[in-house]
Amino acid sequence: MVPFVEGWEGQEMLINGVQSRTIWPTGDGAVEIIDQTRLPHSVETVRLESLDDAVSAISDMLVRGAPLIGVTAAWGLAIALRNDASDVGLEEAAARLRASRPTAVNLAWAIERVSRVVSPLGPGDRADAACQEAAAMAEEDVAACRAIGEYGADIIQAIHRQKAGETVNILTHCNAGWLATVDWGTALAPIYVARERGVDLHIWVDETRPRNQGAALTAFELGQQGVAHTIIVDNAGGHLMQHGMVDLCIVGADRITRTGDAANKIGTYLKALAARDNALPFHVAAPSSTVDWNLSDGVREIPIEQRHSREVTHIVGTAAGGELTEVRISAPGSAAANFAFDVTPARLISGLITERGLCDASEGGILGLFPERSQP
Ligand code: MRU
């Protein structure tokens, strides 16, 4: 079971009524995570005690979501340094973690940050320093997500006022809730904070094929927090928008260029197009650790992960007896392509919700909040 750890007071996110995080140190050099491949069918935790464990937790998607991938990589590097803290060991561990998934830039960001801290130290001091840095990054992620929640909730509250207190209907794609971060989430943090402020909300949850992060994770965590929601098939959003059943869209991001283009789970771009056609706000919520300050053309430059075709041709769920089962849904022999992310150009994004506030999805907007990044 997920433990409650001292110091988490004030955190809100629950699993079966118990305050939880997605990752936590065990106190003996390892970390524990919630195995998200088992959700929502069962809540199981897994101990990561080697570099191999951390790499496969990321690549096999036991942890997923850009901010959580970053923090897991930071802790993975710390764990690897306990075994080999030499320069070569550091470089090899960093390279393996960096290669574990390609799109979310938080991964490279986290590895670079830990490497920068430990590189000047002697090998004997590196593992502890890396561990401290990973723990600090986890706390910063929680604080950033909470701040995103506060700024995003202002947008939701304004719509609530415009609607004279009627229910605000929000559409989201994939999972950008607390399970995709350490706590609170990015796109869902504004929803949790708005609810704290008494806003009446209902969330349309795209199922998010092929791995169904919406149906399996977003719906699960919204249910656990008691937020009203409805799962819809991925192609339903446009229809709902045309019929006045959506007030705004909020999604997360895996990588945002310095010009405001945003990569997120495949299908996000189509939602943004539908939102534009229906004159609805489409916001992207993400911490600055998701901004790739070196890129300026998302469609051309952001690497898009392609995953195994089996995720498209097969589907995983619980059988009548409760056991996790995989079934084929396509004719044998048909080829399947599995692009995991797409890029929504900045021109389709109404605004970015960051830990420093709201800004236009543009270089000027982003640098207005993060002036220290003026030099790439
Ligand atoms: O492939 P995943 O499950 O790691 O993709 C997750 C997403 O696309 C999320 O929406 C994104 O990382 C935002 S995370 C707060």
Tab-separated table of C-alpha atoms and ligand atoms in Angstrom:
chain	number	residue	atom	x	y	z
A	1	MET	CA	0.000	0.000	0.000
A	2	VAL	CA	1.126	3.571	-0.617
A	3	PRO	CA	2.356	4.961	2.703
A	4	PHE	CA	1.714	8.346	4.212
A	5	VAL	CA	5.068	9.988	4.785
A	6	GLU	CA	5.713	12.665	7.365
A	7	GLY	CA	6.180	16.002	5.626
A	8	TRP	CA	3.373	15.379	3.157
A	9	GLU	CA	0.893	17.173	5.400
A	10	GLY	CA	-1.154	19.574	3.357
A	11	GLN	CA	-0.994	17.379	0.268
A	12	GLU	CA	-4.413	16.480	-0.954
A	13	MET	CA	-4.118	13.643	-3.417
A	14	LEU	CA	-5.708	10.450	-2.282
A	15	ILE	CA	-5.762	6.773	-3.138
A	16	ASN	CA	-8.489	4.976	-1.253
A	17	GLY	CA	-8.646	7.903	1.138
A	18	VAL	CA	-4.916	7.855	1.963
A	19	GLN	CA	-2.677	10.783	1.002
A	20	SER	CA	-0.261	9.624	-1.648
A	21	ARG	CA	2.543	10.643	-3.920
A	22	THR	CA	3.768	8.900	-7.040
A	23	ILE	CA	7.367	8.408	-5.870
A	24	TRP	CA	9.096	8.483	-2.509
A	25	PRO	CA	12.468	7.481	-1.034
A	26	THR	CA	12.473	4.357	1.115
A	27	GLY	CA	15.235	5.639	3.398
A	28	ASP	CA	17.659	2.835	2.482
A	29	GLY	CA	18.907	4.160	-0.839
A	30	ALA	CA	15.997	2.994	-3.003
A	31	VAL	CA	12.760	4.667	-4.095
A	32	GLU	CA	9.272	3.317	-4.377
A	33	ILE	CA	6.742	4.134	-7.076
A	34	ILE	CA	3.134	3.337	-7.848
A	35	ASP	CA	3.085	0.867	-10.756
A	36	GLN	CA	0.858	2.789	-13.159
A	37	THR	CA	0.579	-0.132	-15.570
A	38	ARG	CA	-1.669	-1.786	-12.954
A	39	LEU	CA	-4.014	1.179	-12.444
A	40	PRO	CA	-6.953	1.430	-12.144
A	41	HIS	CA	-7.307	-2.297	-11.595
A	42	SER	CA	-5.021	-2.551	-8.589
A	43	VAL	CA	-2.797	-0.243	-6.573
A	44	GLU	CA	0.648	-1.792	-6.409
A	45	THR	CA	4.001	-0.297	-5.567
A	46	VAL	CA	7.392	-1.242	-6.956
A	47	ARG	CA	10.813	-0.691	-5.420
A	48	LEU	CA	13.517	0.778	-7.673
A	49	GLU	CA	16.923	-0.200	-6.372
A	50	SER	CA	19.145	-0.247	-9.447
A	51	LEU	CA	19.773	1.728	-12.611
A	52	ASP	CA	18.083	-1.081	-14.580
A	53	ASP	CA	14.980	-0.754	-12.395
A	54	ALA	CA	14.795	2.998	-13.011
A	55	VAL	CA	15.359	2.700	-16.766
A	56	SER	CA	12.684	0.054	-17.180
A	57	ALA	CA	10.232	1.884	-14.883
A	58	ILE	CA	10.447	4.790	-17.349
A	59	SER	CA	10.585	2.881	-20.649
A	60	ASP	CA	7.905	0.343	-19.670
A	61	MET	CA	5.741	3.207	-18.363
A	62	LEU	CA	5.387	2.096	-14.743
A	63	VAL	CA	5.876	5.822	-14.291
A	64	ARG	CA	4.727	8.182	-17.013
A	65	GLY	CA	3.976	11.835	-17.513
A	66	ALA	CA	6.742	14.343	-18.154
A	67	PRO	CA	7.369	15.717	-14.637
A	68	LEU	CA	7.266	12.286	-12.992
A	69	ILE	CA	9.599	10.833	-15.623
A	70	GLY	CA	12.051	13.641	-14.799
A	71	VAL	CA	12.004	13.084	-11.050
A	72	THR	CA	12.284	9.299	-11.499
A	73	ALA	CA	15.332	9.806	-13.720
A	74	ALA	CA	16.919	12.064	-11.086
A	75	TRP	CA	16.447	9.407	-8.433
A	76	GLY	CA	17.560	6.706	-10.857
A	77	LEU	CA	20.832	8.535	-11.338
A	78	ALA	CA	21.285	8.831	-7.574
A	79	ILE	CA	20.691	5.085	-7.198
A	80	ALA	CA	23.161	4.319	-10.004
A	81	LEU	CA	25.833	6.440	-8.303
A	82	ARG	CA	25.619	4.286	-5.172
A	83	ASN	CA	26.925	1.466	-7.316
A	84	ASP	CA	29.423	3.336	-9.483
A	85	ALA	CA	30.172	6.998	-8.806
A	86	SER	CA	33.124	7.273	-11.193
A	87	ASP	CA	33.042	9.731	-14.097
A	88	VAL	CA	32.432	6.850	-16.491
A	89	GLY	CA	29.677	5.437	-14.251
A	90	LEU	CA	27.984	8.837	-14.131
A	91	GLU	CA	28.161	9.284	-17.888
A	92	GLU	CA	26.912	5.785	-18.647
A	93	ALA	CA	24.003	5.995	-16.204
A	94	ALA	CA	23.040	9.439	-17.510
A	95	ALA	CA	23.139	8.187	-21.119
A	96	ARG	CA	20.970	5.136	-20.360
A	97	LEU	CA	18.384	7.177	-18.499
A	98	ARG	CA	18.375	9.867	-21.181
A	99	ALA	CA	17.622	7.223	-23.834
A	100	SER	CA	14.754	5.639	-21.887
A	101	ARG	CA	12.071	7.844	-23.533
A	102	PRO	CA	12.580	10.527	-26.167
A	103	THR	CA	9.819	13.142	-26.079
A	104	ALA	CA	9.453	14.504	-22.539
A	105	VAL	CA	12.269	17.002	-22.078
A	106	ASN	CA	11.946	16.836	-18.287
A	107	LEU	CA	13.997	13.647	-18.519
A	108	ALA	CA	17.083	15.301	-20.017
A	109	TRP	CA	16.526	18.379	-17.832
A	110	ALA	CA	16.550	16.296	-14.651
A	111	ILE	CA	19.631	14.294	-15.624
A	112	GLU	CA	21.543	17.432	-16.551
A	113	ARG	CA	20.593	19.110	-13.297
A	114	VAL	CA	21.763	16.205	-11.136
A	115	SER	CA	24.909	15.727	-13.245
A	116	ARG	CA	25.796	19.401	-12.861
A	117	VAL	CA	25.567	19.109	-9.074
A	118	VAL	CA	27.577	15.904	-8.716
A	119	SER	CA	30.226	16.291	-11.429
A	120	PRO	CA	32.496	18.650	-9.442
A	121	LEU	CA	32.347	16.346	-6.374
A	122	GLY	CA	34.578	13.414	-5.541
A	123	PRO	CA	33.050	9.985	-6.190
A	124	GLY	CA	32.504	9.388	-2.447
A	125	ASP	CA	30.164	12.371	-2.162
A	126	ARG	CA	28.209	11.977	-5.356
A	127	ALA	CA	25.437	9.535	-4.424
A	128	ASP	CA	24.270	11.478	-1.350
A	129	ALA	CA	24.384	14.776	-3.227
A	130	ALA	CA	22.384	13.283	-6.106
A	131	CYS	CA	19.844	11.918	-3.675
A	132	GLN	CA	19.418	15.336	-2.054
A	133	GLU	CA	19.037	16.982	-5.439
A	134	ALA	CA	16.412	14.435	-6.532
A	135	ALA	CA	14.479	15.019	-3.308
A	136	ALA	CA	14.661	18.795	-3.863
A	137	MET	CA	13.409	18.364	-7.423
A	138	ALA	CA	10.462	16.328	-6.180
A	139	GLU	CA	9.532	19.071	-3.701
A	140	GLU	CA	9.951	21.763	-6.367
A	141	ASP	CA	7.687	19.787	-8.684
A	142	VAL	CA	4.996	19.670	-6.016
A	143	ALA	CA	5.298	23.430	-5.436
A	144	ALA	CA	5.284	24.195	-9.181
A	145	CYS	CA	2.204	22.067	-9.746
A	146	ARG	CA	0.384	23.667	-6.825
A	147	ALA	CA	1.209	27.116	-8.278
A	148	ILE	CA	-0.034	26.011	-11.718
A	149	GLY	CA	-3.189	24.943	-9.918
A	150	GLU	CA	-3.686	28.379	-8.383
A	151	TYR	CA	-3.141	30.273	-11.652
A	152	GLY	CA	-5.236	27.861	-13.678
A	153	ALA	CA	-8.046	27.938	-11.141
A	154	ASP	CA	-8.357	31.703	-11.745
A	155	ILE	CA	-9.243	30.936	-15.380
A	156	ILE	CA	-11.810	28.347	-14.359
A	157	GLN	CA	-13.296	30.644	-11.735
A	158	ALA	CA	-13.679	33.452	-14.276
A	159	ILE	CA	-15.653	31.117	-16.554
A	160	HIS	CA	-17.735	30.006	-13.583
A	161	ARG	CA	-18.634	33.631	-12.913
A	162	GLN	CA	-19.466	34.230	-16.603
A	163	LYS	CA	-21.777	31.221	-16.424
A	164	ALA	CA	-23.470	32.656	-13.323
A	165	GLY	CA	-22.398	29.721	-11.191
A	166	GLU	CA	-23.401	26.948	-13.587
A	167	THR	CA	-21.201	23.860	-13.907
A	168	VAL	CA	-17.948	24.462	-15.788
A	169	ASN	CA	-17.240	21.672	-18.300
A	170	ILE	CA	-13.559	21.058	-18.984
A	171	LEU	CA	-12.127	18.680	-21.565
A	172	THR	CA	-8.732	17.102	-21.006
A	173	HIS	CA	-6.631	14.653	-22.983
A	174	CYS	CA	-4.295	11.948	-21.649
A	175	ASN	CA	-3.344	12.181	-18.001
A	176	ALA	CA	-1.813	15.339	-16.687
A	177	GLY	CA	-3.025	14.837	-13.159
A	178	TRP	CA	-1.083	14.096	-10.004
A	179	LEU	CA	-0.170	10.630	-11.282
A	180	ALA	CA	1.830	12.301	-14.059
A	181	THR	CA	3.784	14.424	-11.586
A	182	VAL	CA	4.880	13.975	-7.973
A	183	ASP	CA	1.656	15.516	-6.661
A	184	TRP	CA	-1.190	17.790	-7.827
A	185	GLY	CA	-0.589	17.441	-11.580
A	186	THR	CA	-0.385	20.050	-14.305
A	187	ALA	CA	-3.658	20.198	-16.290
A	188	LEU	CA	-5.632	18.736	-13.386
A	189	ALA	CA	-4.089	20.925	-10.673
A	190	PRO	CA	-6.307	23.902	-11.690
A	191	ILE	CA	-9.289	21.573	-11.473
A	192	TYR	CA	-8.375	20.434	-7.952
A	193	VAL	CA	-7.737	23.998	-6.801
A	194	ALA	CA	-10.929	25.317	-8.437
A	195	ARG	CA	-12.844	22.634	-6.628
A	196	GLU	CA	-11.230	23.671	-3.332
A	197	ARG	CA	-12.515	27.171	-4.122
A	198	GLY	CA	-16.037	25.842	-4.515
A	199	VAL	CA	-16.381	25.879	-8.312
A	200	ASP	CA	-18.899	23.385	-9.676
A	201	LEU	CA	-17.009	21.317	-12.266
A	202	HIS	CA	-17.424	18.451	-14.650
A	203	ILE	CA	-14.544	16.937	-16.619
A	204	TRP	CA	-14.733	15.261	-20.033
A	205	VAL	CA	-11.959	12.681	-19.998
A	206	ASP	CA	-10.646	11.543	-23.395
A	207	GLU	CA	-9.911	7.827	-23.107
A	208	THR	CA	-6.540	8.450	-24.893
A	209	ARG	CA	-5.819	5.449	-27.029
A	210	PRO	CA	-3.718	3.431	-27.362
A	211	ARG	CA	-2.686	3.150	-23.715
A	212	ASN	CA	-5.825	4.744	-22.344
A	213	GLN	CA	-4.147	7.032	-19.842
A	214	GLY	CA	-7.379	9.065	-19.739
A	215	ALA	CA	-9.688	6.171	-18.976
A	216	ALA	CA	-7.209	4.336	-16.768
A	217	LEU	CA	-5.450	7.154	-14.901
A	218	THR	CA	-7.250	10.510	-15.232
A	219	ALA	CA	-10.680	9.030	-14.564
A	220	PHE	CA	-9.239	6.968	-11.708
A	221	GLU	CA	-7.649	9.922	-9.963
A	222	LEU	CA	-10.608	12.250	-10.520
A	223	GLY	CA	-12.835	9.543	-9.042
A	224	GLN	CA	-10.514	9.164	-6.065
A	225	GLN	CA	-10.739	12.932	-5.424
A	226	GLY	CA	-14.521	12.939	-5.937
A	227	VAL	CA	-14.476	15.184	-9.036
A	228	ALA	CA	-17.436	14.676	-11.427
A	229	HIS	CA	-16.215	13.300	-14.740
A	230	THR	CA	-17.253	11.335	-17.813
A	231	ILE	CA	-14.972	9.229	-20.018
A	232	ILE	CA	-15.446	9.816	-23.741
A	233	VAL	CA	-13.894	8.178	-26.783
A	234	ASP	CA	-11.067	10.171	-28.269
A	235	ASN	CA	-13.091	11.434	-31.192
A	236	ALA	CA	-16.060	12.766	-29.196
A	237	GLY	CA	-14.559	16.113	-28.183
A	238	GLY	CA	-15.358	17.990	-31.389
A	239	HIS	CA	-18.999	16.976	-31.218
A	240	LEU	CA	-19.281	18.076	-27.586
A	241	MET	CA	-17.683	21.415	-28.427
A	242	GLN	CA	-20.127	22.007	-31.297
A	243	HIS	CA	-23.027	21.449	-28.904
A	244	GLY	CA	-21.905	23.820	-26.161
A	245	MET	CA	-20.923	21.028	-23.797
A	246	VAL	CA	-17.320	22.173	-23.297
A	247	ASP	CA	-16.292	25.517	-21.747
A	248	LEU	CA	-12.543	25.086	-22.007
A	249	CYS	CA	-9.809	22.554	-22.684
A	250	ILE	CA	-6.753	22.115	-20.472
A	251	VAL	CA	-3.989	19.677	-21.357
A	252	GLY	CA	-0.460	19.019	-20.156
A	253	ALA	CA	2.712	18.917	-22.229
A	254	ASP	CA	5.799	16.794	-22.655
A	255	ARG	CA	7.926	19.427	-24.345
A	256	ILE	CA	7.253	23.090	-25.129
A	257	THR	CA	9.494	25.073	-27.445
A	258	ARG	CA	10.707	28.544	-26.438
A	259	THR	CA	8.179	29.813	-29.007
A	260	GLY	CA	5.217	28.041	-27.354
A	261	ASP	CA	4.604	24.978	-29.560
A	262	ALA	CA	3.594	22.087	-27.283
A	263	ALA	CA	4.066	18.345	-27.702
A	264	ASN	CA	1.554	16.256	-25.809
A	265	LYS	CA	-0.118	12.866	-26.138
A	266	ILE	CA	-1.192	11.965	-29.676
A	267	GLY	CA	-4.565	13.524	-30.478
A	268	THR	CA	-4.006	16.748	-28.554
A	269	TYR	CA	-3.541	18.697	-31.802
A	270	LEU	CA	-6.967	17.606	-33.075
A	271	LYS	CA	-8.575	18.847	-29.865
A	272	ALA	CA	-6.857	22.188	-30.292
A	273	LEU	CA	-8.147	22.467	-33.865
A	274	ALA	CA	-11.673	21.655	-32.747
A	275	ALA	CA	-11.409	24.164	-29.904
A	276	ARG	CA	-10.267	26.887	-32.329
A	277	ASP	CA	-13.137	26.099	-34.733
A	278	ASN	CA	-15.561	26.483	-31.834
A	279	ALA	CA	-13.905	29.597	-30.362
A	280	LEU	CA	-13.146	27.808	-27.110
A	281	PRO	CA	-10.113	28.440	-24.892
A	282	PHE	CA	-7.401	25.791	-25.172
A	283	HIS	CA	-4.784	26.009	-22.419
A	284	VAL	CA	-1.564	24.076	-21.890
A	285	ALA	CA	-0.446	23.675	-18.266
A	286	ALA	CA	3.192	22.784	-17.591
A	287	PRO	CA	6.117	23.685	-15.345
A	288	SER	CA	9.158	25.415	-16.832
A	289	SER	CA	11.044	22.092	-16.623
A	290	THR	CA	8.944	21.118	-19.676
A	291	VAL	CA	10.245	24.003	-21.793
A	292	ASP	CA	13.036	23.114	-24.191
A	293	TRP	CA	14.811	26.463	-24.419
A	294	ASN	CA	16.875	25.242	-27.392
A	295	LEU	CA	13.966	24.580	-29.751
A	296	SER	CA	11.832	27.028	-31.664
A	297	ASP	CA	9.904	24.900	-34.203
A	298	GLY	CA	7.986	22.154	-32.433
A	299	VAL	CA	6.653	20.302	-35.464
A	300	ARG	CA	10.090	20.023	-37.042
A	301	GLU	CA	12.279	19.707	-33.976
A	302	ILE	CA	10.515	17.844	-31.164
A	303	PRO	CA	11.345	14.119	-31.326
A	304	ILE	CA	8.143	12.086	-31.378
A	305	GLU	CA	8.284	8.703	-29.702
A	306	GLN	CA	7.037	5.769	-31.757
A	307	ARG	CA	6.022	2.847	-29.601
A	308	HIS	CA	5.324	-0.807	-30.318
A	309	SER	CA	2.471	-1.541	-32.728
A	310	ARG	CA	1.094	-4.067	-30.242
A	311	GLU	CA	-0.231	-1.149	-28.154
A	312	VAL	CA	-2.523	-0.382	-31.120
A	313	THR	CA	-3.494	-3.902	-32.164
A	314	HIS	CA	-4.148	-5.113	-28.614
A	315	ILE	CA	-5.851	-3.708	-25.559
A	316	VAL	CA	-5.299	-4.447	-21.878
A	317	GLY	CA	-8.013	-4.611	-19.234
A	318	THR	CA	-9.478	-6.817	-16.557
A	319	ALA	CA	-11.269	-10.023	-17.508
A	320	ALA	CA	-14.481	-11.156	-15.822
A	321	GLY	CA	-12.436	-12.984	-13.173
A	322	GLY	CA	-10.548	-9.769	-12.328
A	323	GLU	CA	-7.201	-10.746	-13.825
A	324	LEU	CA	-5.320	-8.331	-16.095
A	325	THR	CA	-5.721	-9.567	-19.680
A	326	GLU	CA	-4.563	-8.456	-23.112
A	327	VAL	CA	-6.820	-9.058	-26.117
A	328	ARG	CA	-6.289	-8.471	-29.826
A	329	ILE	CA	-8.683	-5.969	-31.401
A	330	SER	CA	-7.436	-5.959	-34.993
A	331	ALA	CA	-7.182	-8.537	-37.752
A	332	PRO	CA	-3.900	-10.437	-37.588
A	333	GLY	CA	-1.507	-9.226	-40.257
A	334	SER	CA	-2.596	-5.576	-40.440
A	335	ALA	CA	0.259	-3.161	-39.889
A	336	ALA	CA	-0.207	-0.580	-37.129
A	337	ALA	CA	1.667	2.666	-36.485
A	338	ASN	CA	1.975	4.040	-32.978
A	339	PHE	CA	3.035	7.686	-32.808
A	340	ALA	CA	2.825	8.541	-29.123
A	341	PHE	CA	2.767	12.359	-29.269
A	342	ASP	CA	1.864	15.227	-31.561
A	343	VAL	CA	2.662	18.920	-31.571
A	344	THR	CA	0.078	21.656	-31.153
A	345	PRO	CA	1.414	24.839	-32.748
A	346	ALA	CA	1.491	27.901	-30.508
A	347	ARG	CA	-1.084	29.696	-32.692
A	348	LEU	CA	-3.753	27.223	-31.490
A	349	ILE	CA	-2.936	27.622	-27.787
A	350	SER	CA	-4.871	30.293	-25.875
A	351	GLY	CA	-2.262	30.433	-23.147
A	352	LEU	CA	0.313	28.575	-21.085
A	353	ILE	CA	-0.261	28.035	-17.378
A	354	THR	CA	3.109	27.857	-15.619
A	355	GLU	CA	4.352	28.002	-12.038
A	356	ARG	CA	5.033	31.727	-12.533
A	357	GLY	CA	1.633	32.545	-13.979
A	358	LEU	CA	-0.177	32.693	-17.298
A	359	CYS	CA	1.414	33.767	-20.539
A	360	ASP	CA	0.868	33.788	-24.262
A	361	ALA	CA	2.165	30.757	-26.089
A	362	SER	CA	4.900	32.802	-27.741
A	363	GLU	CA	8.574	33.542	-27.192
A	364	GLY	CA	7.720	36.983	-25.831
A	365	GLY	CA	5.087	35.569	-23.509
A	366	ILE	CA	7.313	32.833	-22.122
A	367	LEU	CA	10.358	35.070	-21.709
A	368	GLY	CA	8.161	37.641	-19.980
A	369	LEU	CA	7.758	35.102	-17.170
A	370	PHE	CA	11.248	33.593	-17.433
A	371	PRO	CA	13.507	36.527	-18.414
A	372	GLU	CA	16.597	34.651	-17.163
A	373	ARG	CA	16.166	32.348	-20.178
A	374	SER	CA	16.552	35.128	-22.744
A	375	GLN	CA	19.782	33.507	-23.956
A	376	PRO	CA	19.081	29.961	-25.271
B	1	MRU	O1	3.165	8.594	-22.698
B	1	MRU	P1	2.871	9.255	-21.379
B	1	MRU	O2	1.800	8.572	-20.611
B	1	MRU	O3	4.117	9.490	-20.574
B	1	MRU	O4	2.306	10.668	-21.827
B	1	MRU	C1	1.813	11.555	-20.881
B	1	MRU	C2	1.271	12.780	-21.472
B	1	MRU	O5	1.239	12.993	-22.658
B	1	MRU	C3	0.836	13.807	-20.506
B	1	MRU	O6	-0.314	14.452	-20.937
B	1	MRU	C4	1.986	14.788	-20.372
B	1	MRU	O7	3.149	14.129	-19.984
B	1	MRU	C5	1.681	15.855	-19.456
B	1	MRU	S1	2.260	15.396	-17.882
B	1	MRU	C6	1.716	16.308	-16.659
